[in-house]
mmCIF file of N, CA and C in Angstrom:
data_model
loop_
_atom_site.group_PDB
_atom_site.id
_atom_site.type_symbol
_atom_site.label_atom_id
_atom_site.label_comp_id
_atom_site.label_asym_id
_atom_site.label_seq_id
_atom_site.Cartn_x
_atom_site.Cartn_y
_atom_site.Cartn_z
ATOM 1 N N MET C 10 0.848 -1.186 0.000
ATOM 2 C CA MET C 10 0.000 0.000 0.000
ATOM 3 C C MET C 10 0.892 1.248 0.000
ATOM 4 N N ILE C 11 0.647 2.130 -0.944
ATOM 5 C CA ILE C 11 1.433 3.357 -0.991
ATOM 6 C C ILE C 11 0.765 4.449 -0.179
ATOM 7 N N ASP C 12 1.560 5.424 0.185
ATOM 8 C CA ASP C 12 1.084 6.627 0.855
ATOM 9 C C ASP C 12 1.417 7.788 -0.069
ATOM 10 N N ILE C 13 0.453 8.659 -0.300
ATOM 11 C CA ILE C 13 0.681 9.864 -1.087
ATOM 12 C C ILE C 13 0.462 11.038 -0.157
ATOM 13 N N SER C 14 1.497 11.851 -0.011
ATOM 14 C CA SER C 14 1.477 12.922 0.987
ATOM 15 C C SER C 14 1.900 14.254 0.381
ATOM 16 N N LYS C 15 1.290 15.329 0.901
ATOM 17 C CA LYS C 15 1.696 16.685 0.528
ATOM 18 C C LYS C 15 2.657 17.286 1.549
ATOM 19 N N ASP C 16 3.065 16.522 2.509
ATOM 20 C CA ASP C 16 3.976 16.991 3.550
ATOM 21 C C ASP C 16 5.386 17.120 2.963
ATOM 22 N N LYS C 17 5.807 18.352 2.736
ATOM 23 C CA LYS C 17 7.114 18.593 2.113
ATOM 24 C C LYS C 17 8.269 18.115 2.980
ATOM 25 N N SER C 18 8.071 18.020 4.277
ATOM 26 C CA SER C 18 9.159 17.569 5.154
ATOM 27 C C SER C 18 9.493 16.092 4.918
ATOM 28 N N LYS C 19 8.587 15.351 4.303
ATOM 29 C CA LYS C 19 8.833 13.939 4.018
ATOM 30 C C LYS C 19 9.564 13.730 2.691
ATOM 31 N N LEU C 20 9.598 14.745 1.841
ATOM 32 C CA LEU C 20 10.194 14.587 0.514
ATOM 33 C C LEU C 20 11.675 14.236 0.623
ATOM 34 N N GLN C 21 12.092 13.291 -0.177
ATOM 35 C CA GLN C 21 13.485 12.855 -0.226
ATOM 36 C C GLN C 21 14.111 13.491 -1.473
ATOM 37 N N VAL C 22 14.619 14.701 -1.269
ATOM 38 C CA VAL C 22 15.076 15.542 -2.374
ATOM 39 C C VAL C 22 16.135 14.854 -3.227
ATOM 40 N N GLU C 23 16.982 14.065 -2.616
ATOM 41 C CA GLU C 23 18.022 13.377 -3.389
ATOM 42 C C GLU C 23 17.416 12.395 -4.395
ATOM 43 N N ILE C 24 16.337 11.736 -4.013
ATOM 44 C CA ILE C 24 15.658 10.811 -4.923
ATOM 45 C C ILE C 24 14.986 11.590 -6.045
ATOM 46 N N ILE C 25 14.318 12.675 -5.698
ATOM 47 C CA ILE C 25 13.664 13.510 -6.708
ATOM 48 C C ILE C 25 14.701 14.041 -7.695
ATOM 49 N N HIS C 26 15.765 14.611 -7.180
ATOM 50 C CA HIS C 26 16.817 15.151 -8.041
ATOM 51 C C HIS C 26 17.453 14.057 -8.888
ATOM 52 N N GLY C 27 17.719 12.913 -8.280
ATOM 53 C CA GLY C 27 18.332 11.807 -9.008
ATOM 54 C C GLY C 27 17.521 11.392 -10.222
ATOM 55 N N PHE C 28 16.214 11.403 -10.090
ATOM 56 C CA PHE C 28 15.373 11.062 -11.233
ATOM 57 C C PHE C 28 15.315 12.206 -12.238
ATOM 58 N N LEU C 29 15.008 13.397 -11.744
ATOM 59 C CA LEU C 29 14.781 14.517 -12.659
ATOM 60 C C LEU C 29 16.008 14.883 -13.481
ATOM 61 N N LYS C 30 17.188 14.829 -12.901
ATOM 62 C CA LYS C 30 18.385 15.292 -13.611
ATOM 63 C C LYS C 30 18.701 14.458 -14.852
ATOM 64 N N THR C 31 18.083 13.273 -14.953
ATOM 65 C CA THR C 31 18.298 12.439 -16.143
ATOM 66 C C THR C 31 17.033 12.301 -16.991
ATOM 67 N N SER C 32 15.939 12.925 -16.576
ATOM 68 C CA SER C 32 14.693 12.837 -17.344
ATOM 69 C C SER C 32 14.784 13.701 -18.601
ATOM 70 N N TYR C 33 13.960 13.392 -19.590
ATOM 71 C CA TYR C 33 14.005 14.160 -20.835
ATOM 72 C C TYR C 33 13.563 15.605 -20.643
ATOM 73 N N TRP C 34 12.741 15.886 -19.658
ATOM 74 C CA TRP C 34 12.223 17.242 -19.495
ATOM 75 C C TRP C 34 13.020 18.086 -18.500
ATOM 76 N N ALA C 35 13.847 17.477 -17.678
ATOM 77 C CA ALA C 35 14.572 18.243 -16.652
ATOM 78 C C ALA C 35 16.050 17.882 -16.625
ATOM 79 N N LYS C 36 16.541 17.361 -17.720
ATOM 80 C CA LYS C 36 17.941 16.907 -17.803
ATOM 81 C C LYS C 36 18.878 18.035 -17.353
ATOM 82 N N GLY C 37 19.746 17.702 -16.406
ATOM 83 C CA GLY C 37 20.717 18.684 -15.935
ATOM 84 C C GLY C 37 20.228 19.606 -14.835
ATOM 85 N N ARG C 38 18.986 19.488 -14.407
ATOM 86 C CA ARG C 38 18.477 20.354 -13.329
ATOM 87 C C ARG C 38 19.310 20.101 -12.074
ATOM 88 N N THR C 39 19.744 21.163 -11.444
ATOM 89 C CA THR C 39 20.580 21.041 -10.252
ATOM 90 C C THR C 39 19.722 20.760 -9.018
ATOM 91 N N ILE C 40 20.368 20.284 -7.973
ATOM 92 C CA ILE C 40 19.629 20.024 -6.730
ATOM 93 C C ILE C 40 19.101 21.330 -6.145
ATOM 94 N N GLU C 41 19.832 22.426 -6.330
ATOM 95 C CA GLU C 41 19.349 23.730 -5.855
ATOM 96 C C GLU C 41 18.081 24.125 -6.593
ATOM 97 N N GLU C 42 18.038 23.870 -7.896
ATOM 98 C CA GLU C 42 16.834 24.176 -8.679
ATOM 99 C C GLU C 42 15.668 23.301 -8.244
ATOM 100 N N VAL C 43 15.929 22.036 -7.985
ATOM 101 C CA VAL C 43 14.879 21.138 -7.521
ATOM 102 C C VAL C 43 14.324 21.637 -6.182
ATOM 103 N N LYS C 44 15.194 22.017 -5.276
ATOM 104 C CA LYS C 44 14.740 22.541 -3.980
ATOM 105 C C LYS C 44 13.883 23.786 -4.151
ATOM 106 N N ARG C 45 14.274 24.674 -5.060
ATOM 107 C CA ARG C 45 13.513 25.914 -5.294
ATOM 108 C C ARG C 45 12.140 25.591 -5.879
ATOM 109 N N THR C 46 12.066 24.624 -6.811
ATOM 110 C CA THR C 46 10.764 24.277 -7.385
ATOM 111 C C THR C 46 9.846 23.680 -6.321
ATOM 112 N N ILE C 47 10.409 22.886 -5.442
ATOM 113 C CA ILE C 47 9.619 22.312 -4.351
ATOM 114 C C ILE C 47 9.108 23.410 -3.424
ATOM 115 N N GLU C 48 9.973 24.343 -3.108
ATOM 116 C CA GLU C 48 9.611 25.436 -2.197
ATOM 117 C C GLU C 48 8.416 26.238 -2.708
ATOM 118 N N HIS C 49 8.317 26.410 -4.015
ATOM 119 C CA HIS C 49 7.316 27.303 -4.591
ATOM 120 C C HIS C 49 6.112 26.596 -5.201
ATOM 121 N N CYS C 50 5.974 25.298 -4.971
ATOM 122 C CA CYS C 50 4.868 24.548 -5.564
ATOM 123 C C CYS C 50 4.182 23.658 -4.529
ATOM 124 N N LEU C 51 3.002 23.216 -4.886
ATOM 125 C CA LEU C 51 2.303 22.179 -4.145
ATOM 126 C C LEU C 51 2.884 20.851 -4.608
ATOM 127 N N CYS C 52 3.374 20.053 -3.689
ATOM 128 C CA CYS C 52 4.087 18.827 -4.054
ATOM 129 C C CYS C 52 3.437 17.596 -3.427
ATOM 130 N N TYR C 53 3.575 16.491 -4.144
ATOM 131 C CA TYR C 53 3.054 15.207 -3.704
ATOM 132 C C TYR C 53 4.180 14.188 -3.752
ATOM 133 N N GLY C 54 4.449 13.570 -2.636
ATOM 134 C CA GLY C 54 5.401 12.472 -2.603
ATOM 135 C C GLY C 54 4.659 11.155 -2.549
ATOM 136 N N VAL C 55 5.179 10.159 -3.245
ATOM 137 C CA VAL C 55 4.604 8.819 -3.229
ATOM 138 C C VAL C 55 5.583 7.929 -2.479
ATOM 139 N N TYR C 56 5.094 7.233 -1.455
ATOM 140 C CA TYR C 56 5.958 6.460 -0.569
ATOM 141 C C TYR C 56 5.484 5.015 -0.455
ATOM 142 N N LEU C 57 6.442 4.118 -0.457
ATOM 143 C CA LEU C 57 6.200 2.705 -0.210
ATOM 144 C C LEU C 57 7.141 2.307 0.914
ATOM 145 N N ASN C 58 6.572 1.926 2.051
ATOM 146 C CA ASN C 58 7.386 1.608 3.239
ATOM 147 C C ASN C 58 8.338 2.753 3.574
ATOM 148 N N GLU C 59 7.826 3.973 3.506
ATOM 149 C CA GLU C 59 8.545 5.202 3.844
ATOM 150 C C GLU C 59 9.653 5.573 2.858
ATOM 151 N N LYS C 60 9.831 4.792 1.799
ATOM 152 C CA LYS C 60 10.795 5.146 0.758
ATOM 153 C C LYS C 60 10.047 5.889 -0.345
ATOM 154 N N GLN C 61 10.583 7.017 -0.770
ATOM 155 C CA GLN C 61 9.929 7.765 -1.835
ATOM 156 C C GLN C 61 10.154 7.064 -3.165
ATOM 157 N N ILE C 62 9.037 6.784 -3.854
ATOM 158 C CA ILE C 62 9.105 6.101 -5.150
ATOM 159 C C ILE C 62 8.493 6.930 -6.268
ATOM 160 N N GLY C 63 7.929 8.093 -5.922
ATOM 161 C CA GLY C 63 7.298 8.918 -6.939
ATOM 162 C C GLY C 63 7.107 10.341 -6.464
ATOM 163 N N PHE C 64 6.686 11.174 -7.405
ATOM 164 C CA PHE C 64 6.604 12.607 -7.123
ATOM 165 C C PHE C 64 5.730 13.279 -8.173
ATOM 166 N N ALA C 65 5.116 14.372 -7.790
ATOM 167 C CA ALA C 65 4.442 15.289 -8.708
ATOM 168 C C ALA C 65 4.407 16.650 -8.040
ATOM 169 N N ARG C 66 4.409 17.683 -8.869
ATOM 170 C CA ARG C 66 4.249 19.021 -8.306
ATOM 171 C C ARG C 66 3.313 19.832 -9.172
ATOM 172 N N ILE C 67 2.674 20.802 -8.527
ATOM 173 C CA ILE C 67 1.703 21.677 -9.172
ATOM 174 C C ILE C 67 2.102 23.122 -8.924
ATOM 175 N N ALA C 68 2.224 23.882 -10.001
ATOM 176 C CA ALA C 68 2.325 25.341 -9.898
ATOM 177 C C ALA C 68 0.888 25.847 -10.012
ATOM 178 N N THR C 69 0.444 26.593 -9.034
ATOM 179 C CA THR C 69 -0.970 26.967 -8.994
ATOM 180 C C THR C 69 -1.196 28.266 -8.228
ATOM 181 N N ASP C 70 -2.331 28.893 -8.544
ATOM 182 C CA ASP C 70 -2.796 30.023 -7.736
ATOM 183 C C ASP C 70 -3.908 29.561 -6.788
ATOM 184 N N TYR C 71 -4.219 28.270 -6.784
ATOM 185 C CA TYR C 71 -5.219 27.633 -5.934
ATOM 186 C C TYR C 71 -6.642 28.119 -6.209
ATOM 187 N N THR C 72 -6.839 28.854 -7.290
ATOM 188 C CA THR C 72 -8.149 29.408 -7.584
ATOM 189 C C THR C 72 -8.579 29.148 -9.022
ATOM 190 N N VAL C 73 -7.683 29.432 -9.968
ATOM 191 C CA VAL C 73 -8.038 29.376 -11.378
ATOM 192 C C VAL C 73 -7.224 28.347 -12.149
ATOM 193 N N PHE C 74 -5.932 28.263 -11.866
ATOM 194 C CA PHE C 74 -5.000 27.557 -12.744
ATOM 195 C C PHE C 74 -4.125 26.579 -11.978
ATOM 196 N N ALA C 75 -3.911 25.403 -12.572
ATOM 197 C CA ALA C 75 -3.013 24.395 -12.002
ATOM 198 C C ALA C 75 -2.179 23.804 -13.133
ATOM 199 N N TYR C 76 -0.875 23.807 -12.969
ATOM 200 C CA TYR C 76 0.045 23.271 -13.970
ATOM 201 C C TYR C 76 0.774 22.078 -13.358
ATOM 202 N N LEU C 77 0.521 20.902 -13.894
ATOM 203 C CA LEU C 77 1.078 19.653 -13.388
ATOM 204 C C LEU C 77 2.450 19.418 -14.001
ATOM 205 N N MET C 78 3.449 19.136 -13.146
ATOM 206 C CA MET C 78 4.826 19.000 -13.615
ATOM 207 C C MET C 78 5.565 17.914 -12.847
ATOM 208 N N ASP C 79 6.684 17.495 -13.424
ATOM 209 C CA ASP C 79 7.660 16.612 -12.770
ATOM 210 C C ASP C 79 7.048 15.349 -12.187
ATOM 211 N N VAL C 80 6.090 14.789 -12.906
ATOM 212 C CA VAL C 80 5.427 13.567 -12.445
ATOM 213 C C VAL C 80 6.297 12.361 -12.782
ATOM 214 N N PHE C 81 6.550 11.533 -11.779
ATOM 215 C CA PHE C 81 7.263 10.288 -12.055
ATOM 216 C C PHE C 81 7.020 9.254 -10.970
ATOM 217 N N ILE C 82 7.155 8.017 -11.388
ATOM 218 C CA ILE C 82 7.268 6.863 -10.502
ATOM 219 C C ILE C 82 8.598 6.218 -10.876
ATOM 220 N N LEU C 83 9.427 5.901 -9.891
ATOM 221 C CA LEU C 83 10.710 5.273 -10.183
ATOM 222 C C LEU C 83 10.503 3.994 -10.994
ATOM 223 N N GLU C 84 11.416 3.728 -11.899
ATOM 224 C CA GLU C 84 11.272 2.640 -12.862
ATOM 225 C C GLU C 84 10.967 1.288 -12.213
ATOM 226 N N ASP C 85 11.617 0.974 -11.113
ATOM 227 C CA ASP C 85 11.406 -0.323 -10.454
ATOM 228 C C ASP C 85 9.990 -0.516 -9.927
ATOM 229 N N TYR C 86 9.214 0.559 -9.849
ATOM 230 C CA TYR C 86 7.881 0.497 -9.256
ATOM 231 C C TYR C 86 6.770 0.763 -10.267
ATOM 232 N N ARG C 87 7.124 0.866 -11.531
ATOM 233 C CA ARG C 87 6.124 1.139 -12.566
ATOM 234 C C ARG C 87 5.312 -0.115 -12.872
ATOM 235 N N GLY C 88 4.151 0.110 -13.486
ATOM 236 C CA GLY C 88 3.297 -0.994 -13.895
ATOM 237 C C GLY C 88 2.443 -1.570 -12.779
ATOM 238 N N GLN C 89 2.367 -0.863 -11.660
ATOM 239 C CA GLN C 89 1.589 -1.355 -10.517
ATOM 240 C C GLN C 89 0.422 -0.427 -10.173
ATOM 241 N N GLY C 90 0.158 0.539 -11.056
ATOM 242 C CA GLY C 90 -0.968 1.442 -10.846
ATOM 243 C C GLY C 90 -0.663 2.637 -9.969
ATOM 244 N N TYR C 91 0.594 2.806 -9.582
ATOM 245 C CA TYR C 91 0.927 3.916 -8.683
ATOM 246 C C TYR C 91 0.753 5.272 -9.345
ATOM 247 N N SER C 92 1.057 5.381 -10.624
ATOM 248 C CA SER C 92 0.892 6.676 -11.299
ATOM 249 C C SER C 92 -0.586 7.045 -11.370
ATOM 250 N N LYS C 93 -1.460 6.078 -11.584
ATOM 251 C CA LYS C 93 -2.900 6.355 -11.591
ATOM 252 C C LYS C 93 -3.358 6.834 -10.222
ATOM 253 N N GLN C 94 -2.865 6.192 -9.179
ATOM 254 C CA GLN C 94 -3.240 6.610 -7.828
ATOM 255 C C GLN C 94 -2.758 8.030 -7.549
ATOM 256 N N LEU C 95 -1.551 8.340 -8.012
ATOM 257 C CA LEU C 95 -0.998 9.678 -7.806
ATOM 258 C C LEU C 95 -1.830 10.732 -8.523
ATOM 259 N N ILE C 96 -2.110 10.521 -9.794
ATOM 260 C CA ILE C 96 -2.868 11.524 -10.551
ATOM 261 C C ILE C 96 -4.293 11.642 -10.012
ATOM 262 N N ALA C 97 -4.890 10.536 -9.619
ATOM 263 C CA ALA C 97 -6.226 10.582 -9.015
ATOM 264 C C ALA C 97 -6.221 11.454 -7.759
ATOM 265 N N LYS C 98 -5.199 11.296 -6.937
ATOM 266 C CA LYS C 98 -5.079 12.102 -5.709
ATOM 267 C C LYS C 98 -4.916 13.583 -6.038
ATOM 268 N N VAL C 99 -4.069 13.867 -7.026
ATOM 269 C CA VAL C 99 -3.807 15.257 -7.406
ATOM 270 C C VAL C 99 -5.077 15.933 -7.909
ATOM 271 N N VAL C 100 -5.756 15.318 -8.870
ATOM 272 C CA VAL C 100 -6.917 15.991 -9.472
ATOM 273 C C VAL C 100 -8.115 16.068 -8.528
ATOM 274 N N ALA C 101 -8.123 15.251 -7.480
ATOM 275 C CA ALA C 101 -9.217 15.293 -6.509
ATOM 276 C C ALA C 101 -8.900 16.166 -5.295
ATOM 277 N N ASP C 102 -7.737 16.767 -5.264
ATOM 278 C CA ASP C 102 -7.309 17.550 -4.105
ATOM 279 C C ASP C 102 -8.270 18.719 -3.855
ATOM 280 N N GLU C 103 -8.780 18.797 -2.644
ATOM 281 C CA GLU C 103 -9.714 19.865 -2.264
ATOM 282 C C GLU C 103 -9.113 21.259 -2.446
ATOM 283 N N GLU C 104 -7.801 21.384 -2.243
ATOM 284 C CA GLU C 104 -7.160 22.690 -2.391
ATOM 285 C C GLU C 104 -7.219 23.202 -3.824
ATOM 286 N N LEU C 105 -7.420 22.301 -4.781
ATOM 287 C CA LEU C 105 -7.403 22.674 -6.194
ATOM 288 C C LEU C 105 -8.780 22.586 -6.844
ATOM 289 N N LYS C 106 -9.819 22.364 -6.040
ATOM 290 C CA LYS C 106 -11.141 22.099 -6.609
ATOM 291 C C LYS C 106 -11.703 23.258 -7.415
ATOM 292 N N SER C 107 -11.307 24.482 -7.137
ATOM 293 C CA SER C 107 -11.855 25.603 -7.907
ATOM 294 C C SER C 107 -11.075 25.879 -9.193
ATOM 295 N N CYS C 108 -9.942 25.228 -9.369
ATOM 296 C CA CYS C 108 -9.142 25.445 -10.588
ATOM 297 C C CYS C 108 -9.886 24.874 -11.789
ATOM 298 N N LYS C 109 -10.170 25.734 -12.744
ATOM 299 C CA LYS C 109 -10.897 25.323 -13.950
ATOM 300 C C LYS C 109 -9.961 25.019 -15.104
ATOM 301 N N VAL C 110 -8.743 25.530 -15.047
ATOM 302 C CA VAL C 110 -7.779 25.297 -16.117
ATOM 303 C C VAL C 110 -6.606 24.509 -15.548
ATOM 304 N N TRP C 111 -6.397 23.329 -16.112
ATOM 305 C CA TRP C 111 -5.273 22.459 -15.759
ATOM 306 C C TRP C 111 -4.459 22.252 -17.020
ATOM 307 N N MET C 112 -3.148 22.272 -16.877
ATOM 308 C CA MET C 112 -2.285 22.031 -18.020
ATOM 309 C C MET C 112 -1.129 21.134 -17.614
ATOM 310 N N LEU C 113 -0.518 20.526 -18.613
ATOM 311 C CA LEU C 113 0.708 19.766 -18.430
ATOM 312 C C LEU C 113 1.338 19.605 -19.801
ATOM 313 N N LYS C 114 2.611 19.221 -19.787
ATOM 314 C CA LYS C 114 3.315 18.851 -21.015
ATOM 315 C C LYS C 114 3.860 17.445 -20.785
ATOM 316 N N THR C 115 3.687 16.593 -21.782
ATOM 317 C CA THR C 115 4.239 15.244 -21.698
ATOM 318 C C THR C 115 4.543 14.733 -23.093
ATOM 319 N N ALA C 116 5.591 13.962 -23.198
ATOM 320 C CA ALA C 116 5.937 13.348 -24.475
ATOM 321 C C ALA C 116 5.562 11.880 -24.507
ATOM 322 N N ASP C 117 5.203 11.306 -23.359
ATOM 323 C CA ASP C 117 5.070 9.850 -23.348
ATOM 324 C C ASP C 117 3.967 9.264 -22.475
ATOM 325 N N ALA C 118 3.134 10.058 -21.872
ATOM 326 C CA ALA C 118 2.147 9.488 -20.947
ATOM 327 C C ALA C 118 0.729 9.975 -21.238
ATOM 328 N N HIS C 119 0.437 10.214 -22.497
ATOM 329 C CA HIS C 119 -0.883 10.733 -22.862
ATOM 330 C C HIS C 119 -2.022 9.833 -22.374
ATOM 331 N N GLY C 120 -1.840 8.527 -22.484
ATOM 332 C CA GLY C 120 -2.876 7.588 -22.068
ATOM 333 C C GLY C 120 -3.233 7.714 -20.604
ATOM 334 N N LEU C 121 -2.237 7.915 -19.770
ATOM 335 C CA LEU C 121 -2.478 8.099 -18.338
ATOM 336 C C LEU C 121 -3.332 9.335 -18.094
ATOM 337 N N TYR C 122 -2.912 10.460 -18.647
ATOM 338 C CA TYR C 122 -3.589 11.720 -18.357
ATOM 339 C C TYR C 122 -4.976 11.808 -18.980
ATOM 340 N N LYS C 123 -5.182 11.157 -20.119
ATOM 341 C CA LYS C 123 -6.507 11.159 -20.742
ATOM 342 C C LYS C 123 -7.541 10.511 -19.828
ATOM 343 N N GLN C 124 -7.121 9.552 -19.018
ATOM 344 C CA GLN C 124 -8.035 8.903 -18.071
ATOM 345 C C GLN C 124 -8.598 9.883 -17.050
ATOM 346 N N PHE C 125 -7.916 11.010 -16.887
ATOM 347 C CA PHE C 125 -8.326 11.998 -15.890
ATOM 348 C C PHE C 125 -8.825 13.293 -16.531
ATOM 349 N N GLY C 126 -9.199 13.223 -17.798
ATOM 350 C CA GLY C 126 -9.836 14.360 -18.455
ATOM 351 C C GLY C 126 -8.914 15.301 -19.201
ATOM 352 N N PHE C 127 -7.625 15.027 -19.212
ATOM 353 C CA PHE C 127 -6.715 15.870 -19.980
ATOM 354 C C PHE C 127 -6.875 15.540 -21.462
ATOM 355 N N THR C 128 -6.824 16.564 -22.310
ATOM 356 C CA THR C 128 -6.948 16.394 -23.756
ATOM 357 C C THR C 128 -5.890 17.234 -24.457
ATOM 358 N N GLU C 129 -5.795 17.029 -25.762
ATOM 359 C CA GLU C 129 -4.962 17.931 -26.544
ATOM 360 C C GLU C 129 -5.600 19.320 -26.470
ATOM 361 N N LEU C 130 -4.833 20.334 -26.775
ATOM 362 C CA LEU C 130 -5.361 21.699 -26.722
ATOM 363 C C LEU C 130 -6.545 21.852 -27.670
ATOM 364 N N LYS C 131 -7.623 22.399 -27.169
ATOM 365 C CA LYS C 131 -8.802 22.649 -28.001
ATOM 366 C C LYS C 131 -8.571 23.829 -28.935
ATOM 367 N N HIS C 132 -7.812 24.805 -28.458
ATOM 368 C CA HIS C 132 -7.536 26.008 -29.246
ATOM 369 C C HIS C 132 -6.049 26.339 -29.156
ATOM 370 N N PRO C 133 -5.210 25.562 -29.826
ATOM 371 C CA PRO C 133 -3.762 25.806 -29.728
ATOM 372 C C PRO C 133 -3.353 27.196 -30.198
ATOM 373 N N GLU C 134 -4.177 27.793 -31.034
ATOM 374 C CA GLU C 134 -3.860 29.143 -31.515
ATOM 375 C C GLU C 134 -3.949 30.190 -30.396
ATOM 376 N N LYS C 135 -4.543 29.821 -29.272
ATOM 377 C CA LYS C 135 -4.660 30.732 -28.140
ATOM 378 C C LYS C 135 -3.557 30.546 -27.115
ATOM 379 N N VAL C 136 -2.732 29.534 -27.300
ATOM 380 C CA VAL C 136 -1.686 29.209 -26.325
ATOM 381 C C VAL C 136 -0.334 29.609 -26.882
ATOM 382 N N MET C 137 0.428 30.283 -26.063
ATOM 383 C CA MET C 137 1.778 30.692 -26.452
ATOM 384 C C MET C 137 2.746 30.227 -25.375
ATOM 385 N N GLU C 138 3.990 30.135 -25.733
ATOM 386 C CA GLU C 138 5.021 29.807 -24.758
ATOM 387 C C GLU C 138 6.276 30.577 -25.090
ATOM 388 N N ARG C 139 7.110 30.704 -24.089
ATOM 389 C CA ARG C 139 8.401 31.363 -24.245
ATOM 390 C C ARG C 139 9.446 30.396 -23.705
ATOM 391 N N LEU C 140 10.251 29.821 -24.563
ATOM 392 C CA LEU C 140 11.261 28.862 -24.162
ATOM 393 C C LEU C 140 12.638 29.511 -24.251
ATOM 394 N N LEU C 141 13.432 29.366 -23.208
ATOM 395 C CA LEU C 141 14.772 29.938 -23.188
ATOM 396 C C LEU C 141 15.813 28.831 -23.176
#
Protein backbone atom coordinates (compact mmCIF):
# COMPACT_ATOMS: atom_id res chain seq x y z
CA MET A 1 0.00 0.00 0.00
CA ILE A 2 1.43 3.36 -0.99
CA ASP A 3 1.08 6.63 0.85
CA ILE A 4 0.68 9.86 -1.09
CA SER A 5 1.48 12.92 0.99
CA LYS A 6 1.70 16.68 0.53
CA ASP A 7 3.98 16.99 3.55
CA LYS A 8 7.11 18.59 2.11
CA SER A 9 9.16 17.57 5.15
CA LYS A 10 8.83 13.94 4.02
CA LEU A 11 10.19 14.59 0.51
CA GLN A 12 13.49 12.85 -0.23
CA VAL A 13 15.08 15.54 -2.37
CA GLU A 14 18.02 13.38 -3.39
CA ILE A 15 15.66 10.81 -4.92
CA ILE A 16 13.66 13.51 -6.71
CA HIS A 17 16.82 15.15 -8.04
CA GLY A 18 18.33 11.81 -9.01
CA PHE A 19 15.37 11.06 -11.23
CA LEU A 20 14.78 14.52 -12.66
CA LYS A 21 18.38 15.29 -13.61
CA THR A 22 18.30 12.44 -16.14
CA SER A 23 14.69 12.84 -17.34
CA TYR A 24 14.01 14.16 -20.83
CA TRP A 25 12.22 17.24 -19.49
CA ALA A 26 14.57 18.24 -16.65
CA LYS A 27 17.94 16.91 -17.80
CA GLY A 28 20.72 18.68 -15.94
CA ARG A 29 18.48 20.35 -13.33
CA THR A 30 20.58 21.04 -10.25
CA ILE A 31 19.63 20.02 -6.73
CA GLU A 32 19.35 23.73 -5.86
CA GLU A 33 16.83 24.18 -8.68
CA VAL A 34 14.88 21.14 -7.52
CA LYS A 35 14.74 22.54 -3.98
CA ARG A 36 13.51 25.91 -5.29
CA THR A 37 10.76 24.28 -7.38
CA ILE A 38 9.62 22.31 -4.35
CA GLU A 39 9.61 25.44 -2.20
CA HIS A 40 7.32 27.30 -4.59
CA CYS A 41 4.87 24.55 -5.56
CA LEU A 42 2.30 22.18 -4.14
CA CYS A 43 4.09 18.83 -4.05
CA TYR A 44 3.05 15.21 -3.70
CA GLY A 45 5.40 12.47 -2.60
CA VAL A 46 4.60 8.82 -3.23
CA TYR A 47 5.96 6.46 -0.57
CA LEU A 48 6.20 2.71 -0.21
CA ASN A 49 7.39 1.61 3.24
CA GLU A 50 8.55 5.20 3.84
CA LYS A 51 10.80 5.15 0.76
CA GLN A 52 9.93 7.77 -1.84
CA ILE A 53 9.10 6.10 -5.15
CA GLY A 54 7.30 8.92 -6.94
CA PHE A 55 6.60 12.61 -7.12
CA ALA A 56 4.44 15.29 -8.71
CA ARG A 57 4.25 19.02 -8.31
CA ILE A 58 1.70 21.68 -9.17
CA ALA A 59 2.32 25.34 -9.90
CA THR A 60 -0.97 26.97 -8.99
CA ASP A 61 -2.80 30.02 -7.74
CA TYR A 62 -5.22 27.63 -5.93
CA THR A 63 -8.15 29.41 -7.58
CA VAL A 64 -8.04 29.38 -11.38
CA PHE A 65 -5.00 27.56 -12.74
CA ALA A 66 -3.01 24.40 -12.00
CA TYR A 67 0.04 23.27 -13.97
CA LEU A 68 1.08 19.65 -13.39
CA MET A 69 4.83 19.00 -13.61
CA ASP A 70 7.66 16.61 -12.77
CA VAL A 71 5.43 13.57 -12.45
CA PHE A 72 7.26 10.29 -12.05
CA ILE A 73 7.27 6.86 -10.50
CA LEU A 74 10.71 5.27 -10.18
CA GLU A 75 11.27 2.64 -12.86
CA ASP A 76 11.41 -0.32 -10.45
CA TYR A 77 7.88 0.50 -9.26
CA ARG A 78 6.12 1.14 -12.57
CA GLY A 79 3.30 -0.99 -13.89
CA GLN A 80 1.59 -1.36 -10.52
CA GLY A 81 -0.97 1.44 -10.85
CA TYR A 82 0.93 3.92 -8.68
CA SER A 83 0.89 6.68 -11.30
CA LYS A 84 -2.90 6.35 -11.59
CA GLN A 85 -3.24 6.61 -7.83
CA LEU A 86 -1.00 9.68 -7.81
CA ILE A 87 -2.87 11.52 -10.55
CA ALA A 88 -6.23 10.58 -9.02
CA LYS A 89 -5.08 12.10 -5.71
CA VAL A 90 -3.81 15.26 -7.41
CA VAL A 91 -6.92 15.99 -9.47
CA ALA A 92 -9.22 15.29 -6.51
CA ASP A 93 -7.31 17.55 -4.10
CA GLU A 94 -9.71 19.87 -2.26
CA GLU A 95 -7.16 22.69 -2.39
CA LEU A 96 -7.40 22.67 -6.19
CA LYS A 97 -11.14 22.10 -6.61
CA SER A 98 -11.85 25.60 -7.91
CA CYS A 99 -9.14 25.44 -10.59
CA LYS A 100 -10.90 25.32 -13.95
CA VAL A 101 -7.78 25.30 -16.12
CA TRP A 102 -5.27 22.46 -15.76
CA MET A 103 -2.28 22.03 -18.02
CA LEU A 104 0.71 19.77 -18.43
CA LYS A 105 3.32 18.85 -21.01
CA THR A 106 4.24 15.24 -21.70
CA ALA A 107 5.94 13.35 -24.48
CA ASP A 108 5.07 9.85 -23.35
CA ALA A 109 2.15 9.49 -20.95
CA HIS A 110 -0.88 10.73 -22.86
CA GLY A 111 -2.88 7.59 -22.07
CA LEU A 112 -2.48 8.10 -18.34
CA TYR A 113 -3.59 11.72 -18.36
CA LYS A 114 -6.51 11.16 -20.74
CA GLN A 115 -8.03 8.90 -18.07
CA PHE A 116 -8.33 12.00 -15.89
CA GLY A 117 -9.84 14.36 -18.45
CA PHE A 118 -6.71 15.87 -19.98
CA THR A 119 -6.95 16.39 -23.76
CA GLU A 120 -4.96 17.93 -26.54
CA LEU A 121 -5.36 21.70 -26.72
CA LYS A 122 -8.80 22.65 -28.00
CA HIS A 123 -7.54 26.01 -29.25
CA PRO A 124 -3.76 25.81 -29.73
CA GLU A 125 -3.86 29.14 -31.51
CA LYS A 126 -4.66 30.73 -28.14
CA VAL A 127 -1.69 29.21 -26.33
CA MET A 128 1.78 30.69 -26.45
CA GLU A 129 5.02 29.81 -24.76
CA ARG A 130 8.40 31.36 -24.25
CA LEU A 131 11.26 28.86 -24.16
CA LEU A 132 14.77 29.94 -23.19
